[in-house]
Amino acid sequence: MHLRIDPTRLTTPHEAAGDGNYDAVIVGSGVSGAMIAEQLCKEGKRVLMLEAGPITSKSLRGYNDYVTNYFVSPGKDSQAPFPENPNAPMPRTPLLRKLQPGQVDSNTYMVQTGPYVTDTVYSRTLGGTTMHWQAKTPRMVPEDFKTRTLYDQGLDWPISYDDLEPDYQRAEREMGVSGDVTALRYPGGSPYPKDYVYPMKGMPPSYLDQMVNDGIEGTSVELDGQTIPLQVRPFPQARNGIPNEAYDGGKGYTPIGAVNTHQVDFGERCQGNTNCVPICPVQAKYWSGKTLAKVLRMNDEPDKGEIKILPQAVASKVEINPENGHVAGIQVKVYKNPDSPEHETITVRGKIYVITTAAIETARLLLASGLPSTSGLVGRNYIDHAYLFSWGLTPKICGAYRGTDCISGILDLRNGPFRKHQAAFSVDINNNGWSVATSSPYTDVTALVDDGNLFGSQLRRGLVDRVSRQLLFAFMIDVPANESNRVTVDPQYTDALGNMRPNLSFTTPEYSMRGAAYARQFAKTVFSRMGVIDYTQYSPSNFGYVVYEGEGYEIHGGCHLGGTHIMGTNKNNSVVDANQRSWDHANLYLAGGGSMPSIGTANITLTIAALCYRSTRAMLKQLSFETTTGATIHKTTGYHHGFSRHCDT
Amino acid sequence: MNKTEFYAKLSTPANDPASLALAAIQGDGEAGTYLRGVYDQFLAFSVEVTAFSRFDLEGTGQGEAYFATVIQVVGYEILEQLLDTFTSIINQTGGESTLVRNDLLRRRLFGNERLGPIARNIVKLWFTGNWYQLPRNWSEKFGPAPKDVTFTVSANAYVEGLLWTTIGAHPAGAKAQGYGSWANPPRIPEFGSDAVVR
């Protein structure tokens, strides 16, 4: 399938501003933008999609340029493929520094107001953060949807796991998930329907996964009076594996290869490039371009709608009709060249508006537009996973730096009664050695050569000994919603186009730190069962250094952004309803992790994708109501589109 | 241009010595013949300090690029001094064991204040494809070297880093080993404890 964004699909500022007939204006081309566009176009709707960044990855050459950028970056940070773009900047890790109490760091795009500094990132480019994501797709567990009720922590969702389950299946189909349901059926896990299988078979666990399992299988840990048996289980993953002939009642599944080139070369099965983050070089990993390619193909089909894409278009202000609170248009700054702040400002209009720019940017846009919402909760309840690493050397060679970044983990501590007292976590077994914690293996080479004074055979032996025995556990720790963890804007901090930058204020709550302290203990226990030599060191000068009960930890961001426009049961306790529709602005949807009142211990993209299906059903209902009643035209007010209150569903 | 004139040009950073060196290696003139000899020494040194054979090193296709990189960043003269020191050690220890040779390499080359950091950087180039910025005290004493910043020589240099071969893995993002290969133990290539010189 080709991601053929031919010139007729790209629109111009002039054309976009002059076209009043869009059913939906979608801001963002990431997972939510693409999936919502696909569902709307499938039903014959016209969509305008705005992308703040360049659309480099639309061609194979552009996509490969990103891969090359990564290759030639000596630091190889998680945004290395994506060039600096002052007009639509993104957070970057290497520039972070530790904050002293009361300090604010505005040297990076995301202003960190502390007290803790996060290295969380997201990508502003065609494909959004699906360009960069690791593509693990665990479902949330049912208890994650009601943590307030069950554990007195965080916030409940207005919907349950069961409500979302059919949409999880849809999302798993769209993303082509490889997974082994059998390995995921365990007490406390996510319940799957009887006979359900993933579109593709599970990825084979790595040699390292097997080694960890050999060390822990048949052992258990005691937590809160509960005995928890340990086992390594493979995560479901949105990357191409071997199609499962039993999928869809025996109909099987056809994988989607690389878009924009021939499948014979790229995009078939995962080859084990060990580079899911920050970019899969062969597009075996799902990215939203695969869904966009489907949408673009619909343009040629008679019953389907159409999409127009306006690249390098930064949504800058949501304009509201003061009479009815509806969105009247979105002000967009369109630039020609990332190196120049020169731009033109246009206003685009549609019947409905869908903002899908991930939790930090969506909140930033609303707040910059002066729309904190009735509840005042826009930007509040910012959620991310707290990551804690523990690393060591296995007793024998474990074959690090092969496979996907992570195939398996220890999932048995994702759920349990202990969540009343301490945060749950999921454990990743990383196949890419210590890289996330120590910038290995480069730092190993420099250490062995410069400090170890090794060369020749001794160096080769040293590298085998030091690098191919690397084991790292990444603990993904639950952080419940908390109103004081928040995104704000401040007119003194703006980007090159004059848009206000996001300010982030974040504290890892004690509940999560208790989980972190236990995670560290847990790592030591597992290491001792495996005979692993612990090399974990947390540096007080690290930006994420936290002292809890006398022990120091480095807490990292998880890039799993949630909570800045949470969904709830009414306009006083939330920003959007269970369909991600704004309570205050009836023709506005805020789609993405920001709607999630809790994220539990699941990587969030699958849940975000599942929510898209739910939301598009509501959008289609709303749009069809508008078509049959003609309720949208408010010519007298000068606004072309909107919905009267009585069409609220 | 005779050898002496060419040598003078190479030693002047303003002349883009790296391109000159590469052009000369590929050319027929007196300077080319001379430089090819130096490049041979560079490869012999590289074999010694990486414990990879000349066959393996040439197989990466990066030798000339690394040779040029060293000349570009620190100039030709220091590279020549390094290689002459190496050659004299080899001549002096012909027939002796690696241990004896390594002792001399440490004392006279890796332990040399001026040459040591360059020697270590050549090792790192081969293993990672990165030129690493030299220690500050080196720059203060023997610099300045304006092009001395940390950089990756090229995308191919990254991909051809010997580190990955050493551990039986592959560079992240390239030369993937195939679906499911990761389920098996890595195949770590064997190497002799005595590297073959020349």
Coordinates of C-alpha atoms in Angstrom, one line a residue, chain A residues 92-404:
Chain A
R92 CA 14.4 16.7 23.6
T93 CA 16.1 14.8 26.3
P94 CA 19.8 15.7 26.0
L95 CA 19.3 19.3 27.1
L96 CA 17.7 18.6 30.4
R97 CA 19.3 19.6 33.7
K98 CA 18.4 19.1 37.4
L99 CA 16.3 21.8 39.0
Q100 CA 17.0 23.4 42.4
P101 CA 13.8 24.1 44.4
G102 CA 11.9 27.0 42.9
Q103 CA 13.9 27.0 39.7
V104 CA 12.3 27.0 36.3
D105 CA 14.1 25.6 33.2
S106 CA 13.0 27.3 30.0
N107 CA 16.0 26.3 27.9
T108 CA 14.1 23.5 26.3
Y109 CA 10.9 23.7 24.4
M110 CA 8.8 22.3 27.3
V111 CA 9.4 24.7 30.2
Q112 CA 9.9 22.6 33.3
T113 CA 8.6 24.3 36.4
G114 CA 9.5 21.4 38.6
P115 CA 9.9 20.2 41.2
Y116 CA 10.8 17.2 39.2
V117 CA 12.2 17.3 35.7
T118 CA 10.8 14.8 33.2
D119 CA 12.5 13.6 30.1
T120 CA 9.2 12.6 28.5
V121 CA 9.0 13.3 24.8
Y122 CA 6.5 13.3 21.9
S123 CA 7.1 13.9 18.2
R124 CA 5.6 16.6 16.0
T125 CA 5.8 15.3 12.4
L126 CA 3.7 13.3 10.0
G127 CA 2.8 10.2 12.0
G128 CA 3.2 11.9 15.4
T129 CA 4.6 9.8 18.1
T130 CA 3.8 6.6 16.3
M131 CA 7.0 7.3 14.4
H132 CA 8.9 6.9 17.6
W133 CA 6.8 4.6 19.8
Q134 CA 7.9 1.2 21.0
A135 CA 4.7 -0.4 19.9
K136 CA 3.9 -2.5 22.9
T137 CA 0.2 -2.8 23.0
P138 CA -1.0 -4.2 26.3
R139 CA -4.6 -3.6 27.2
M140 CA -5.4 -1.9 30.5
V141 CA -6.8 -4.2 33.2
P142 CA -10.4 -3.8 34.3
E143 CA -9.4 -2.4 37.7
D144 CA -7.5 0.4 36.0
F145 CA -10.8 1.9 35.0
K146 CA -12.0 2.3 38.7
T147 CA -8.9 3.0 40.8
R148 CA -10.7 5.6 42.9
T149 CA -13.5 3.2 43.8
L150 CA -11.3 0.2 44.4
Y151 CA -8.1 1.7 45.8
D152 CA -8.9 5.2 46.7
Q153 CA -6.3 6.4 44.2
G154 CA -6.5 8.6 41.2
L155 CA -9.8 8.9 39.2
D156 CA -12.3 6.5 37.8
W157 CA -13.3 6.3 34.2
P158 CA -16.9 6.9 33.2
I159 CA -16.7 3.7 31.2
S160 CA -15.5 0.2 32.0
Y161 CA -13.1 -2.3 30.5
D162 CA -16.1 -4.2 29.1
D163 CA -17.4 -1.0 27.4
L164 CA -14.1 -0.6 25.7
E165 CA -13.4 -4.3 24.9
P166 CA -14.9 -4.4 21.4
D167 CA -13.0 -1.3 20.5
Y168 CA -9.7 -2.8 21.8
Q169 CA -10.3 -5.6 19.2
R170 CA -10.9 -3.0 16.5
A171 CA -7.7 -1.2 17.4
E172 CA -5.7 -4.4 17.5
R173 CA -6.9 -5.2 14.0
E174 CA -6.0 -1.7 12.7
M175 CA -2.6 -1.8 14.2
G176 CA -2.0 -5.4 13.2
V177 CA -1.0 -6.6 16.7
S178 CA 1.1 -9.7 17.2
G179 CA 0.5 -11.4 20.5
D180 CA -0.1 -14.6 22.3
V181 CA -3.4 -14.5 24.2
T182 CA -2.7 -17.8 25.9
A183 CA 0.3 -16.3 27.7
L184 CA -1.7 -13.3 28.7
R185 CA -4.6 -15.1 30.4
Y186 CA -3.7 -15.0 34.1
P187 CA -5.3 -13.9 37.3
G188 CA -5.4 -10.1 37.4
G189 CA -4.7 -9.8 33.6
S190 CA -7.0 -8.3 31.0
P191 CA -9.8 -10.7 30.2
Y192 CA -10.1 -11.6 26.5
P193 CA -13.2 -13.0 24.9
K194 CA -13.2 -16.8 24.7
D195 CA -11.4 -17.9 21.5
Y196 CA -10.0 -14.5 20.8
V197 CA -6.6 -14.5 19.1
Y198 CA -4.5 -11.5 17.9
P199 CA -4.2 -10.8 14.2
M200 CA -0.7 -12.2 14.3
K201 CA 1.1 -14.8 16.4
G202 CA 3.2 -13.7 19.3
M203 CA 6.8 -12.6 18.8
P204 CA 9.2 -15.3 19.9
P205 CA 10.7 -14.3 23.3
S206 CA 14.3 -13.3 23.2
Y207 CA 17.1 -15.5 24.4
L208 CA 17.4 -13.0 27.3
D209 CA 13.7 -13.3 28.1
Q210 CA 14.2 -17.1 28.3
M211 CA 17.1 -16.6 30.6
V212 CA 15.1 -14.4 32.9
N213 CA 12.3 -16.8 32.9
D214 CA 14.6 -19.7 33.7
G215 CA 15.7 -17.7 36.7
I216 CA 12.3 -16.9 38.1
E217 CA 9.7 -19.4 36.9
G218 CA 8.3 -21.3 39.8
T219 CA 9.3 -18.6 42.3
S220 CA 7.1 -16.0 43.8
V221 CA 7.1 -12.8 45.8
E222 CA 5.0 -11.9 48.8
L223 CA 3.3 -8.6 48.7
D224 CA 0.6 -7.3 51.1
G225 CA -0.1 -10.9 52.2
Q226 CA -0.5 -12.0 48.6
T227 CA 1.7 -14.6 47.0
I228 CA 2.5 -13.6 43.5
P229 CA 4.0 -16.3 41.2
L230 CA 6.5 -15.0 38.7
Q231 CA 6.8 -15.7 35.1
V232 CA 8.0 -13.9 31.9
R233 CA 5.2 -13.2 29.5
P234 CA 5.5 -11.7 26.0
F235 CA 3.7 -8.4 25.4
P236 CA 1.4 -8.0 22.5
Q237 CA 3.1 -5.7 19.9
A238 CA 1.9 -3.6 17.0
R239 CA 4.5 -5.0 14.6
N240 CA 4.3 -7.5 11.9
G241 CA 4.9 -11.1 12.8
I242 CA 3.4 -14.3 11.5
P243 CA -0.3 -13.8 10.6
N244 CA -2.6 -16.0 12.7
E245 CA -4.8 -18.2 10.5
A246 CA -7.2 -18.6 13.4
Y247 CA -7.9 -14.8 13.5
D248 CA -11.4 -13.5 12.9
G249 CA -13.1 -16.8 13.1
G250 CA -10.6 -18.5 10.8
K251 CA -10.5 -15.7 8.2
G252 CA -6.9 -14.9 9.0
Y253 CA -5.2 -11.6 8.7
T254 CA -3.2 -9.8 6.0
P255 CA -0.4 -7.7 7.4
I256 CA 0.1 -4.1 6.2
G257 CA 3.7 -3.7 5.0
A258 CA 5.6 -0.5 4.7
V259 CA 3.6 2.2 3.1
N260 CA 5.3 4.1 0.3
T261 CA 7.4 1.3 -1.0
H262 CA 7.2 -2.3 -2.2
Q263 CA 6.5 -4.8 0.5
V264 CA 9.0 -7.1 -0.9
D265 CA 11.7 -4.9 0.5
F266 CA 10.3 -3.4 3.6
G267 CA 7.5 -3.7 6.1
E268 CA 7.1 -7.4 6.2
R269 CA 7.9 -9.2 9.4
C270 CA 9.9 -7.6 12.1
Q271 CA 13.5 -8.3 11.3
G272 CA 14.8 -7.5 14.8
N273 CA 16.4 -4.2 14.1
T274 CA 16.5 -3.4 17.9
N275 CA 15.5 0.1 17.0
C276 CA 11.7 0.4 17.5
V277 CA 12.4 3.6 19.4
P278 CA 13.1 6.1 17.8
I279 CA 12.3 4.7 14.4
C280 CA 11.7 1.3 12.8
P281 CA 13.9 1.3 9.7
V282 CA 11.7 -1.1 7.8
Q283 CA 8.2 -0.1 8.9
A284 CA 7.4 -3.5 10.4
K285 CA 6.1 -1.4 13.3
Y286 CA 2.7 0.2 13.0
W287 CA 2.8 3.9 12.5
S288 CA -0.2 6.0 11.6
G289 CA 1.0 6.4 8.0
K290 CA -0.4 2.9 7.5
T291 CA -3.9 4.1 8.4
L292 CA -3.4 7.3 6.5
A293 CA -2.5 5.3 3.4
K294 CA -5.9 3.6 3.7
V295 CA -7.7 7.0 4.0
L296 CA -5.9 8.4 1.0
R297 CA -7.0 5.4 -1.0
M298 CA -10.6 6.1 -0.1
N299 CA -10.3 9.4 -2.1
D300 CA -10.6 7.3 -5.2
E301 CA -13.6 5.3 -4.1
P302 CA -17.1 6.7 -5.0
D303 CA -18.9 6.1 -1.7
K304 CA -16.1 7.3 0.5
G305 CA -15.2 10.7 1.7
E306 CA -12.0 12.5 1.2
I307 CA -9.1 13.9 3.1
K308 CA -7.1 17.0 2.5
I309 CA -3.8 17.5 4.4
L310 CA -2.3 20.8 5.3
P311 CA 1.3 20.3 6.4
Q312 CA 3.5 22.7 8.4
A313 CA 0.3 24.1 9.8
V314 CA 0.4 24.9 13.5
A315 CA -3.0 25.2 15.2
S316 CA -2.6 28.3 17.2
K317 CA -6.0 29.3 18.5
V318 CA -9.4 27.7 18.9
E319 CA -12.0 30.3 18.2
I320 CA -15.3 30.1 20.0
N321 CA -18.7 31.5 19.0
P322 CA -19.6 33.3 22.2
E323 CA -23.3 32.8 21.5
N324 CA -23.4 29.1 21.9
G325 CA -19.9 28.1 22.9
H326 CA -19.3 26.2 19.7
V327 CA -16.0 26.2 18.0
A328 CA -16.2 28.6 15.1
G329 CA -12.9 27.9 13.6
I330 CA -9.2 27.2 14.3
Q331 CA -6.6 29.7 13.7
V332 CA -3.6 28.2 12.0
K333 CA -0.1 29.5 11.4
V334 CA 1.2 28.0 8.2
Y335 CA 5.0 28.2 7.5
K336 CA 6.9 27.4 4.4
N337 CA 10.3 26.7 5.8
P338 CA 11.2 25.3 9.3
D339 CA 14.2 27.6 9.4
S340 CA 12.2 30.8 9.0
P341 CA 9.4 32.0 11.3
E342 CA 7.7 33.6 8.3
H343 CA 4.2 32.3 8.2
E344 CA 0.6 33.3 7.2
T345 CA -2.3 33.0 9.6
I346 CA -5.5 31.5 8.3
T347 CA -8.7 30.3 9.9
V348 CA -10.1 26.9 9.0
R349 CA -13.7 25.7 9.6
G350 CA -15.5 22.5 9.7
K351 CA -18.7 21.1 11.3
I352 CA -16.8 19.4 14.0
Y353 CA -13.2 19.9 15.3
V354 CA -11.0 17.1 16.6
I355 CA -7.8 17.9 18.4
T356 CA -5.5 15.0 18.6
T357 CA -2.1 16.5 19.5
A358 CA -1.3 14.4 22.6
A359 CA -1.9 15.4 26.1
I360 CA 0.6 18.2 26.5
E361 CA 0.0 19.9 23.1
T362 CA -3.7 19.6 23.3
A363 CA -3.8 21.2 26.7
R364 CA -1.4 23.8 25.6
L365 CA -3.6 24.8 22.6
L366 CA -6.7 25.0 24.7
L367 CA -5.1 27.1 27.4
A368 CA -3.4 29.3 24.8
S369 CA -6.8 29.9 23.4
G370 CA -8.1 30.9 26.8
L371 CA -10.3 27.8 27.3
P372 CA -9.7 26.3 30.7
S373 CA -13.2 24.7 30.6
T374 CA -16.0 24.9 33.1
S375 CA -14.3 22.4 35.4
G376 CA -11.0 24.4 35.1
L377 CA -9.4 21.0 34.6
V378 CA -7.7 21.6 31.2
G379 CA -4.0 20.9 31.7
R380 CA -4.6 19.4 35.1
N381 CA -4.2 15.7 36.1
Y382 CA -1.3 15.3 33.8
I383 CA -0.3 11.7 33.9
D384 CA 2.8 9.8 32.7
H385 CA 4.4 6.6 33.8
A386 CA 7.3 6.9 36.2
Y387 CA 10.1 4.8 34.8
L388 CA 12.7 3.3 37.1
F389 CA 15.6 1.2 35.7
S390 CA 17.6 -1.5 37.3
W391 CA 20.5 -3.0 35.4
G392 CA 23.2 -5.6 35.8
L393 CA 25.3 -8.3 34.1
T394 CA 24.0 -11.8 33.6
P395 CA 26.3 -14.7 34.7
K396 CA 26.7 -15.8 31.1
I397 CA 26.2 -14.1 27.7
C398 CA 22.6 -13.2 27.2
G399 CA 22.8 -11.8 23.7
A400 CA 21.8 -8.2 24.4
Y401 CA 21.2 -5.8 21.5
R402 CA 19.2 -8.2 19.4
G403 CA 15.5 -8.5 18.7
T404 CA 12.9 -5.8 19.2

